Amino acid sequence: MLTDVLRRFNRTYTQRIGVLDDSFLGTGRPLAVSRLLFEVGETPGTTVRALRDRLDLDSGQLSRMLRRLEADGLVTTVPDETDRRRRLVRLTPTGQDAYDDLEHRSERRAVELVAPLTGRQQERLADALRTADILVRAATVRLEEVASDAPVAREATRRYFAELDARLPAGFDPGGPDAPEPGATYVIATSGGEPVAYGGIRPVLDDGTAEIKRMWVHGDWRGAGLGGRMLRHLEALAAGQGHRRVVLDTNGTLLEAIAMYERAGYTRIARYNDNPYAEAFFEKPL
Amino acid sequence: MLTDVLRRFNRTYTQRIGVLDDSFLGTGRPLAVSRLLFEVGETPGTTVRALRDRLDLDSGQLSRMLRRLEADGLVTTVPDETDRRRRLVRLTPTGQDAYDDLEHRSERRAVELVAPLTGRQQERLADALRTADILVRAATVRLEEVASDAPVAREATRRYFAELDARLPAGFDPGGPDAPEPGATYVIATSGGEPVAYGGIRPVLDDGTAEIKRMWVHGDWRGAGLGGRMLRHLEALAAGQGHRRVVLDTNGTLLEAIAMYERAGYTRIARYNDNPYAEAFFEKPL
DNA sequence: TATTTCATCTGACTAAAGTCAGAGAATGCT
DNA sequence: AGCATTCTCTGACTTTAGTCAGATGAAATA
C-alpha cells in the first residue's frame, strides 16, 4: 500500500523534480563533477573520505574529479593536521562563485517548477514535502552499538549534556570525566554519518534489572519517532542480555521525554538512586 | 520558502529513495536498459516514439537498446499496422519474467525502506507522498492550444461526452459529428502526453462575449486545481482576443463544476441558448 | 504525383562513469 | 619496533551514455 504510493511517487519524482539536477548541466562540467562541487560547497572543509561516502564514488574516480576541480581553480585540498592521511577540501573564491551559480540554477528551476500552483497548493506541497522529508530521513536512520568513548558517542554525549545544561533551571554539571561503566552498552543512531539519537543500558543490580541512560534525540529530529525507536531498541537489547525489567530516571522539566516514557508503557516508581538531577523515576517489565 | 523545502527534499530523496532505481542494478543489464525494459512492461504495445519521449533518449541510443533487448529475447518489435512507419514494442514471455523480477526488486527495496517506521508513520508518509505526487504532477501539466480535430482533442472530447452520458440522469447524446466552429480556440492540458483537462472558447455575439465550451478534467485529476487553472487560462485567452465577458452553460447535476464557477467569480444569468442539456448559465466580466 | 515530413535505424564517433590493482605515506595496534 | 590498516592517489583499463550525420521506407500534403 505505502510501497505503491512510494513507487508511484518515485516515478513522478524522477520525471519531474529530478530535473532539478539538470540545472547542474550547462555549466561546462559533467554532472558528477558539479554534484561534487555542490557537496564541497555544502560542507566546507570535509575530508575526501566523507565525500566518497556521501556521493558513493570510487576512490580513484573521486580523486580524479578533485584534481579536475583543482586544475580549474575551484577547490583546494590540504592535509588534515590531526590525521595527515586525510585531506580537507575547500572551495576557493572562484569555486564559491561556481557554487553560487549552481545554487541559483537550482533555485530557479525550483521556482519554475512550482510556479503554476496557486498559493494554497504551494503551501500544501510544502507541508507534504516537509512531512515526507522527515519521515524518509527517519526511516533511513541506522542504529548501531558503539563504544561509549568512540568519537561519535562522545559527540552525542556532549550534546546531551549541553541540552540538559540549557534546559534544567539550575543548569547541569556532568562532573568529572566519564567513569568506565562495566557491562554498559551504548547505541548511536546516525543519519548520513551525523549522530541523531543516542542512548545506552547498563545492568544495575543482580535482580535482572537494566537502567536506560543518556537518552538523547537531536533537536532537528524531534517528532520523527526516533526516541520511541531508540527506546524499543534498548529494551530489546536489555531483554537479549537476560534482563527482565528496565528502569530510568529523568528530570521533571523534560516533559516530552516523560510523556514518551508513559506512552511506551513505563510506570512511575520511587527514587532508586541519588542522582541530584533526577526527579522522576520509571520502570517497565520486559 | 517552498523552494527551500523542495530542494531539501530533493537532497533527501536522491540519497534515500533514489536507491529504488538501484534495484534495477545487479540484473546484468545497464540501468538505462533496465529502465527501458520496465517502461515497456508498464505500457505494453507502445511505439518507439512514445518511449523516446517518455525516457528522453536519443533515437539512435534507444534503437540500439531495443536491439539489445531483442537480442536477449526480452522484447519484440512489430510494425504498427495503422501507420507502418511506427513500430510497436512488446515484452516476450522471457521479457515478462525479467520485468516481474524488476518489479519484485523495486518492491522489496520499498518495503525495506519504510520498514523501520511505525504503522502511523507509514500512513502519514503515504498521505504526504500522495499529496506531493498529485501536486507535483499538476504543477508540470502543460497547457497548449490544439485544433479541435487533433487526435488528443478528439480523445478529450470523447471522454467529456462519455462522462456527461454517465452523469446526466437522462444520459447525453452529442448528436452528429462536430460542426466546425468558426473562431473557436481549444486548449488541451497534458501530463506525460496524456490529456488530463480540456476546454475551449468561441465567440458568441459581436458584443465582445466569448463562450467557454467543453470544460473537462480527467477523473484521476480532480482536486488538483486543474479546472481552475484551465478556466483562468481560457479567460486570459478570451481577454487577449478582445472579449470583455465570458459566458458558459452547464448541467445542474455537475455540482463541483458549478461550485468551481462560483468560486472563480461567475454569476448566474438567464438561459441564453436552447441547449437541452444545460440548466445553469453563468457569466463573468473580464 | 512530387516533395515534405515522420519514424526508425545504422555507423562512427566522443564524453562520462565506473572498475581494479597497486603504490606511498600516515596511523593504529600489539 | 614491526605489522596491519587507513587514506589518498595514479595508471590502465572497460562499460555506459550521449551525439551527430545520414539512409530507408512510409505517410502526409500541396
XYZ file of C-alpha atoms (C1' of nucleotides) in Angstrom:
632
model
C 0.000 0.000 0.000
C 2.527 2.578 1.125
C 5.001 0.929 -1.167
C 2.668 1.528 -4.103
C 2.455 5.197 -3.218
C 6.191 5.320 -2.731
C 6.904 3.722 -6.065
C 4.377 5.842 -7.867
C 5.904 8.924 -6.312
C 9.315 7.658 -7.317
C 8.240 7.702 -10.938
C 6.680 11.134 -10.728
C 9.735 12.358 -8.971
C 12.366 11.130 -11.366
C 10.383 12.560 -14.246
C 9.584 15.951 -12.757
C 11.597 17.025 -9.750
C 14.639 15.065 -10.753
C 15.227 17.716 -13.350
C 16.427 19.909 -10.520
C 19.706 18.124 -11.065
C 19.619 19.046 -14.713
C 20.204 22.565 -13.521
C 23.756 21.399 -12.928
C 24.090 20.803 -16.623
C 25.169 23.513 -18.999
C 27.923 24.648 -16.680
C 30.610 23.145 -18.879
C 31.241 20.467 -16.287
C 29.896 16.946 -16.190
C 27.017 16.299 -13.807
C 29.096 14.254 -11.352
C 31.717 16.971 -11.091
C 29.051 19.614 -10.462
C 27.489 17.445 -7.807
C 30.869 17.108 -6.157
C 31.412 20.856 -6.280
C 27.986 21.350 -4.750
C 28.715 18.872 -1.989
C 32.012 20.554 -1.144
C 30.189 23.868 -1.017
C 27.541 22.485 1.308
C 30.006 21.026 3.761
C 33.143 23.152 3.609
C 36.264 21.505 4.932
C 35.144 17.899 4.661
C 37.528 15.113 4.060
C 37.882 13.246 0.814
C 36.676 10.178 2.660
C 33.427 11.816 3.727
C 32.750 12.956 0.163
C 33.391 9.451 -1.044
C 30.832 8.050 1.386
C 28.331 10.763 0.741
C 28.440 10.525 -3.035
C 29.191 6.821 -3.132
C 32.083 7.133 -5.530
C 35.127 5.034 -6.297
C 38.196 6.489 -4.650
C 40.030 6.781 -7.946
C 37.132 8.480 -9.615
C 36.697 10.976 -6.810
C 40.395 11.707 -6.733
C 40.408 12.479 -10.438
C 37.367 14.721 -10.161
C 39.025 16.617 -7.335
C 42.147 17.059 -9.490
C 39.933 18.452 -12.190
C 38.279 20.929 -9.845
C 41.693 21.880 -8.515
C 43.027 22.387 -12.033
C 40.053 24.665 -12.696
C 40.957 26.587 -9.567
C 37.664 25.809 -7.827
C 38.810 23.838 -4.795
C 41.928 23.392 -2.706
C 42.910 20.320 -0.747
C 45.183 20.466 2.268
C 46.268 17.707 4.644
C 44.232 17.387 7.832
C 46.701 18.295 10.579
C 45.017 15.981 13.086
C 45.450 12.992 10.784
C 47.781 13.627 7.910
C 46.474 10.707 5.880
C 43.289 12.642 5.343
C 42.895 15.672 3.109
C 40.482 18.514 3.655
C 38.673 20.012 0.690
C 37.554 23.638 0.483
C 36.189 25.980 -2.131
C 38.391 28.773 -3.457
C 36.736 32.159 -4.050
C 36.291 31.152 -7.701
C 34.820 27.874 -6.510
C 32.431 29.744 -4.262
C 31.229 31.693 -7.295
C 30.703 28.476 -9.216
C 28.828 27.040 -6.235
C 26.641 30.132 -6.004
C 25.877 29.701 -9.684
C 24.758 26.128 -9.069
C 22.608 27.348 -6.201
C 20.940 29.936 -8.395
C 20.287 27.488 -11.167
C 18.754 25.024 -8.774
C 16.659 27.713 -7.129
C 15.421 29.000 -10.492
C 14.421 25.506 -11.507
C 12.541 25.014 -8.275
C 10.700 28.300 -8.730
C 9.738 27.399 -12.290
C 8.554 24.013 -11.199
C 6.076 25.260 -8.620
C 5.062 28.452 -10.394
C 1.853 27.013 -11.893
C 0.485 26.179 -8.454
C -1.743 28.532 -6.506
C -0.586 29.863 -3.163
C -2.657 27.351 -1.255
C -1.389 24.488 -3.338
C 2.166 25.610 -2.744
C 1.535 25.556 0.984
C 0.076 22.077 0.801
C 3.041 20.893 -1.244
C 5.496 22.403 1.221
C 3.723 20.680 4.122
C 3.630 17.360 2.342
C 7.289 17.507 1.387
C 8.340 18.536 4.875
C 6.473 15.574 6.328
C 7.801 13.177 3.727
C 11.293 14.503 4.221
C 11.475 13.926 7.933
C 9.801 10.531 7.725
C 12.041 9.296 4.950
C 15.072 10.513 6.803
C 13.838 8.897 9.992
C 13.267 5.645 8.133
C 16.851 5.597 6.937
C 18.429 6.238 10.313
C 20.734 3.412 11.344
C 21.079 2.154 14.915
C 24.396 0.621 15.914
C 26.160 -0.290 19.102
C 29.144 1.917 19.852
C 31.820 2.100 22.486
C 30.986 4.972 24.813
C 34.383 6.518 24.042
C 34.035 6.417 20.253
C 34.183 9.925 18.725
C 30.573 9.849 17.584
C 29.436 8.706 21.050
C 31.442 11.444 22.744
C 29.867 13.968 20.414
C 26.374 12.704 21.238
C 27.156 12.768 24.964
C 28.470 16.300 24.707
C 25.229 17.406 23.049
C 23.164 15.533 25.609
C 24.920 17.303 28.473
C 24.700 20.648 26.656
C 20.978 20.243 26.296
C 20.488 19.291 29.917
C 22.526 22.320 30.895
C 20.329 24.535 28.752
C 17.020 23.092 29.861
C 17.405 22.418 33.566
C 16.615 25.515 35.616
C 19.784 25.097 37.660
C 21.925 24.008 34.734
C 23.784 20.729 34.582
C 27.299 19.743 35.514
C 28.380 16.318 34.308
C 31.131 16.244 36.919
C 34.469 14.662 36.096
C 35.355 12.636 33.015
C 33.410 9.504 32.225
C 33.919 6.712 34.678
C 34.059 3.335 32.931
C 30.745 1.504 33.341
C 31.248 -2.246 33.325
C 28.746 -4.088 31.177
C 27.195 -0.954 29.660
C 26.078 -0.960 26.037
C 25.604 2.222 24.049
C 23.692 2.678 20.830
C 24.060 5.514 18.362
C 21.557 6.440 15.670
C 23.164 8.130 12.707
C 21.847 9.764 9.578
C 24.406 10.446 6.895
C 27.159 9.917 9.446
C 25.759 12.520 11.860
C 24.574 11.413 15.311
C 20.846 11.999 15.636
C 19.981 9.961 18.713
C 21.841 8.172 21.454
C 21.189 6.016 24.462
C 22.522 3.102 26.452
C 21.765 0.449 29.034
C 23.744 -0.804 31.976
C 22.999 -3.538 34.482
C 22.167 -2.065 37.901
C 21.510 -4.950 40.253
C 21.769 -8.667 40.030
C 17.985 -8.986 40.045
C 17.674 -8.786 36.280
C 17.269 -5.007 36.052
C 18.915 -2.753 33.458
C 18.961 1.023 33.519
C 18.472 3.174 30.441
C 20.978 6.001 30.322
C 21.585 9.162 28.340
C 18.577 9.061 26.057
C 19.069 11.921 23.641
C 17.416 12.929 20.353
C 18.808 15.651 18.127
C 16.670 18.801 18.255
C 16.080 18.779 14.486
C 14.711 15.273 14.728
C 12.004 15.692 17.331
C 8.675 14.345 16.222
C 10.136 11.727 13.937
C 9.590 8.898 16.412
C 13.296 8.396 16.946
C 13.014 8.441 20.726
C 10.476 5.654 20.699
C 12.520 3.667 18.263
C 15.662 4.002 20.345
C 13.720 3.027 23.451
C 12.349 -0.124 21.817
C 15.817 -0.943 20.568
C 17.360 -0.596 24.013
C 14.585 -2.643 25.602
C 15.160 -5.420 23.087
C 18.855 -5.243 23.800
C 18.250 -5.498 27.536
C 15.896 -8.417 27.054
C 18.521 -10.091 24.881
C 21.022 -9.713 27.711
C 18.649 -11.542 30.028
C 17.193 -8.579 31.893
C 13.541 -8.752 32.858
C 12.975 -5.112 33.832
C 14.296 -1.715 32.836
C 14.344 1.441 34.914
C 15.295 5.002 34.121
C 15.401 8.421 35.706
C 14.806 11.847 34.237
C 14.394 15.469 35.179
C 10.862 16.783 35.771
C 11.274 19.585 33.241
C 11.748 17.190 30.315
C 8.050 16.870 29.660
C 8.150 15.330 26.184
C 10.531 12.681 27.453
C 8.221 11.845 30.340
C 5.241 11.713 28.000
C 7.139 9.385 25.717
C 8.063 7.032 28.554
C 4.453 6.879 29.640
C 3.281 6.201 26.089
C 5.844 3.445 25.879
C 4.379 1.670 28.908
C 6.633 2.924 31.682
C 5.177 3.493 35.154
C 6.450 5.776 37.871
C 8.310 4.299 40.783
C 10.095 5.679 43.837
C 13.561 7.213 43.681
C 16.128 4.451 43.269
C 19.348 6.458 43.184
C 20.815 9.699 44.496
C 21.217 11.460 41.133
C 20.637 15.092 42.116
C 19.282 15.965 38.663
C 16.722 13.177 38.574
C 13.195 13.878 39.767
C 11.100 11.265 38.036
C 11.769 7.518 38.093
C 10.231 4.875 35.854
C 10.188 1.159 35.335
C 8.904 -1.240 32.723
C 8.819 -5.041 32.833
C 10.157 -6.677 29.700
C 10.231 29.088 1.176
C 8.604 26.235 -0.706
C 11.662 26.109 -2.897
C 13.827 25.537 0.171
C 11.639 22.644 1.215
C 11.648 21.321 -2.318
C 15.396 21.471 -2.614
C 15.951 19.971 0.792
C 13.595 17.168 -0.102
C 15.419 16.744 -3.375
C 18.601 16.009 -1.469
C 16.945 13.615 0.929
C 15.266 11.953 -1.968
C 18.273 11.357 -4.171
C 20.153 9.982 -1.205
C 17.433 7.717 0.171
C 14.532 6.954 -2.112
C 16.553 7.319 -5.269
C 18.095 3.992 -4.443
C 14.838 2.431 -5.586
C 16.388 2.707 -9.027
C 19.445 0.875 -7.803
C 17.188 -2.133 -7.563
C 17.494 -2.208 -11.331
C 21.183 -2.852 -10.944
C 22.611 -6.295 -10.491
C 20.420 -7.692 -13.229
C 23.359 -7.924 -15.633
C 21.933 -5.077 -17.655
C 22.841 -1.412 -17.523
C 20.476 0.875 -15.668
C 19.157 2.578 -18.793
C 18.322 -0.732 -20.430
C 16.507 -1.919 -17.322
C 14.566 1.306 -17.201
C 13.581 0.793 -20.796
C 12.511 -2.771 -20.113
C 10.466 -1.530 -17.176
C 8.829 1.153 -19.281
C 7.899 -1.338 -21.985
C 6.430 -3.574 -19.314
C 4.383 -0.728 -17.864
C 2.892 0.292 -21.181
C 2.742 -2.799 -23.360
C 2.474 -2.141 -27.057
C 3.780 1.414 -27.078
C 5.597 2.859 -30.003
C 9.288 3.504 -30.132
C 8.438 7.178 -30.401
C 6.486 7.220 -27.164
C 9.334 5.506 -25.337
C 11.721 8.065 -26.718
C 9.598 10.903 -25.380
C 8.965 9.258 -22.066
C 12.591 8.406 -21.342
C 14.039 11.391 -23.136
C 16.539 9.385 -25.155
C 18.339 9.932 -28.423
C 16.716 7.954 -31.200
C 19.922 6.127 -32.015
C 20.542 5.214 -28.419
C 17.030 3.938 -27.931
C 17.180 1.938 -31.119
C 20.365 0.241 -30.016
C 18.971 -0.545 -26.580
C 15.912 -2.089 -28.198
C 18.171 -4.202 -30.414
C 19.946 -5.361 -27.308
C 16.708 -6.316 -25.563
C 15.590 -8.075 -28.737
C 18.879 -9.954 -28.959
C 18.362 -11.056 -25.351
C 14.908 -12.280 -26.332
C 13.119 -9.899 -23.972
C 11.094 -7.761 -26.359
C 9.694 -7.950 -29.860
C 9.026 -5.055 -32.175
C 6.448 -5.220 -34.939
C 5.277 -2.543 -37.369
C 2.147 -0.667 -36.349
C -0.422 -1.649 -38.984
C -2.231 1.682 -38.738
C 0.969 3.573 -39.542
C 3.732 1.404 -40.827
C 6.427 3.950 -40.035
C 5.907 3.246 -36.377
C 6.949 0.100 -34.543
C 5.192 -1.375 -31.564
C 7.232 -2.840 -28.726
C 6.067 -5.704 -26.531
C 7.553 -7.991 -23.922
C 8.143 -11.626 -24.762
C 7.347 -14.188 -22.043
C 11.027 -14.100 -21.062
C 10.816 -10.329 -21.019
C 7.775 -10.503 -18.784
C 9.785 -12.607 -16.346
C 12.590 -10.057 -16.388
C 10.027 -7.289 -15.823
C 8.490 -9.163 -12.911
C 11.950 -9.508 -11.461
C 12.444 -5.744 -11.667
C 9.073 -5.240 -10.014
C 10.000 -7.526 -7.160
C 13.339 -5.879 -6.627
C 11.760 -2.467 -6.558
C 9.012 -3.607 -4.214
C 11.494 -5.234 -1.871
C 13.545 -2.080 -1.752
C 10.472 -0.030 -0.964
C 9.458 -2.399 1.814
C 12.948 -2.286 3.329
C 12.985 1.476 3.142
C 9.812 2.011 5.143
C 10.142 -0.975 7.464
C 11.610 0.997 10.385
C 8.558 3.277 10.530
C 5.610 2.596 12.790
C 2.200 1.985 11.263
C 1.084 5.519 11.966
C 4.212 6.964 10.465
C 3.747 4.855 7.372
C 0.246 6.238 7.000
C 1.486 9.778 7.368
C 4.185 9.138 4.805
C 1.701 7.650 2.365
C -0.589 10.668 2.760
C 2.254 13.109 2.315
C 3.578 11.366 -0.772
C 0.123 11.101 -2.307
C -0.399 14.827 -1.835
C 3.046 15.699 -3.107
C 2.567 13.396 -6.061
C -0.617 14.944 -7.323
C 0.586 18.490 -6.743
C 3.892 17.927 -8.477
C 2.143 16.293 -11.362
C -0.367 19.134 -11.505
C 2.458 21.655 -11.489
C 4.048 20.030 -14.507
C 0.912 19.848 -16.605
C 1.312 21.756 -19.852
C -1.475 23.807 -21.441
C -1.401 24.194 -25.218
C -3.772 25.308 -27.916
C -4.903 22.484 -30.168
C -7.055 22.117 -33.231
C -10.376 20.611 -32.141
C -9.815 17.759 -34.607
C -6.343 16.837 -33.379
C -6.232 13.252 -32.060
C -5.612 14.325 -28.480
C -8.513 16.802 -28.651
C -10.832 14.166 -30.067
C -9.850 11.848 -27.272
C -10.569 14.511 -24.661
C -13.926 15.303 -26.299
C -14.822 11.640 -26.351
C -14.142 11.372 -22.643
C -16.038 14.560 -21.951
C -19.108 13.223 -23.739
C -18.731 9.838 -22.054
C -18.715 11.480 -18.688
C -21.750 13.600 -19.431
C -23.531 10.474 -20.613
C -22.662 8.715 -17.373
C -23.566 11.562 -15.065
C -26.674 13.130 -16.566
C -29.835 11.330 -15.409
C -31.131 11.162 -18.966
C -27.758 10.427 -20.498
C -26.163 12.537 -23.174
C -26.220 12.367 -26.943
C -23.687 14.582 -28.673
C -25.742 14.463 -31.859
C -23.978 14.301 -35.205
C -20.287 14.795 -35.873
C -18.641 18.023 -34.816
C -19.792 21.028 -36.728
C -16.908 23.366 -37.485
C -16.981 26.338 -35.117
C -15.500 29.420 -36.734
C -13.130 31.324 -34.453
C -13.128 28.706 -31.714
C -9.919 28.031 -29.775
C -9.327 24.816 -27.858
C -6.787 24.154 -25.166
C -5.533 20.780 -24.020
C -3.719 20.097 -20.758
C -1.410 17.122 -20.976
C 0.703 15.246 -18.487
C 3.238 12.899 -19.958
C 1.437 13.068 -23.283
C -1.932 12.048 -21.802
C -4.842 14.507 -21.926
C -5.837 15.489 -18.390
C -8.018 18.531 -18.991
C -9.653 20.227 -21.939
C -11.680 23.285 -22.752
C -12.267 25.932 -25.369
C -13.728 29.315 -26.117
C -15.724 30.573 -29.058
C -17.098 33.990 -29.847
C -20.899 34.056 -29.491
C -22.077 37.531 -30.376
C -20.474 40.649 -31.674
C -20.844 42.358 -28.298
C -17.460 41.142 -27.007
C -18.726 37.920 -25.448
C -16.980 34.544 -25.611
C -18.438 31.247 -24.510
C -16.477 28.618 -22.629
C -17.092 25.145 -24.041
C -16.388 21.540 -23.131
C -14.633 22.067 -19.832
C -13.404 18.652 -18.797
C -10.972 17.387 -16.157
C -9.747 13.797 -16.039
C -11.308 11.882 -13.149
C -7.909 10.975 -11.661
C -7.009 14.642 -11.542
C -9.912 16.068 -9.590
C -8.817 18.165 -6.650
C -5.544 19.209 -8.221
C -6.826 22.637 -9.192
C -6.660 21.867 -12.887
C -10.193 23.080 -13.555
C -9.447 26.469 -12.070
C -6.225 26.713 -13.954
C -7.855 25.852 -17.252
C -10.596 28.379 -16.543
C -8.096 31.156 -15.839
C -6.198 30.201 -18.956
C -9.296 30.359 -21.131
C -10.351 33.679 -19.609
C -6.922 35.140 -20.352
C -7.170 33.808 -23.891
C -10.586 35.402 -24.343
C -9.358 38.694 -22.946
C -6.404 38.539 -25.316
C -8.812 38.114 -28.224
C -10.565 41.318 -27.178
C -13.571 39.831 -25.400
C -14.874 41.623 -22.348
C -17.196 38.957 -20.965
C -17.371 35.179 -20.889
C -20.466 33.030 -20.501
C -20.969 29.317 -20.086
C -23.678 26.772 -19.531
C -23.686 23.542 -17.580
C -25.949 20.815 -16.315
C -27.420 21.159 -12.834
C -26.094 17.785 -11.707
C -22.464 18.815 -12.140
C -22.214 20.277 -8.670
C -18.421 20.539 -8.350
C -18.287 22.336 -11.672
C -20.937 24.817 -10.540
C -19.116 25.347 -7.247
C -15.897 25.963 -9.123
C -17.504 28.540 -11.414
C -18.927 30.368 -8.417
C -15.571 30.321 -6.646
C -13.995 31.713 -9.779
C -16.295 34.733 -9.754
C -19.046 33.626 -12.137
C -22.623 34.732 -11.502
C -25.796 33.062 -12.645
C -27.697 34.547 -15.550
C -30.788 33.609 -17.520
C -30.796 30.924 -20.208
C -29.058 32.260 -23.301
C -29.327 29.277 -25.626
C -31.558 26.292 -26.295
C -29.076 23.579 -25.309
C -31.393 20.911 -23.907
C -28.734 19.594 -21.515
C -27.928 22.976 -19.989
C -29.743 24.059 -16.855
C -27.418 26.604 -15.273
C -25.996 29.647 -17.045
C -23.141 31.852 -15.884
C -21.276 34.977 -16.857
C -18.131 36.758 -15.747
C -16.833 40.127 -16.865
C -13.146 40.145 -17.810
C 2.341 12.999 -58.321
C 6.146 15.370 -56.367
C 8.061 16.863 -52.243
C 7.893 17.250 -47.416
C 7.700 15.294 -43.146
C 7.964 11.480 -39.947
C 9.671 7.250 -37.576
C 13.249 4.250 -37.169
C 17.611 2.558 -37.848
C 22.972 2.134 -38.609
C 27.587 3.868 -38.350
C 31.115 6.392 -36.376
C 32.077 8.901 -33.028
C 33.247 11.488 -28.060
C 32.479 12.015 -23.309
C 31.422 10.341 -18.935
C 31.185 6.885 -15.488
C 32.765 3.080 -13.232
C 36.432 -0.719 -12.036
C 40.596 -2.737 -10.319
C 45.285 -3.197 -8.898
C 48.663 -1.291 -6.547
C 51.908 2.456 -4.611
C 53.183 5.605 -0.864
C 52.543 7.959 3.337
C 50.419 8.157 7.908
C 48.458 5.989 11.745
C 46.891 2.257 14.950
C 47.791 -1.888 17.384
C 50.400 -5.415 19.899
C 59.501 -1.783 16.576
C 57.067 -4.262 13.370
C 52.989 -5.276 11.021
C 48.391 -4.292 9.694
C 45.241 -0.827 8.396
C 43.658 3.527 6.558
C 43.549 7.267 3.279
C 44.595 9.126 -0.968
C 46.395 8.898 -5.299
C 47.861 7.207 -10.239
C 47.564 4.174 -14.119
C 45.295 1.341 -17.167
C 41.599 -0.116 -18.333
C 36.032 -1.365 -19.694
C 31.431 -0.118 -19.956
C 27.677 3.244 -20.423
C 25.831 7.198 -22.075
C 25.221 10.596 -25.227
C 25.842 12.957 -30.090
C 25.505 13.663 -34.959
C 25.084 12.697 -39.732
C 22.847 10.290 -42.841
C 19.898 6.244 -45.028
C 15.480 3.968 -45.734
C 10.736 3.311 -46.028
C 6.101 5.120 -45.047
C 2.744 8.765 -44.561
C 1.041 13.428 -45.155
C 0.489 17.377 -48.016
C 0.455 20.548 -51.825
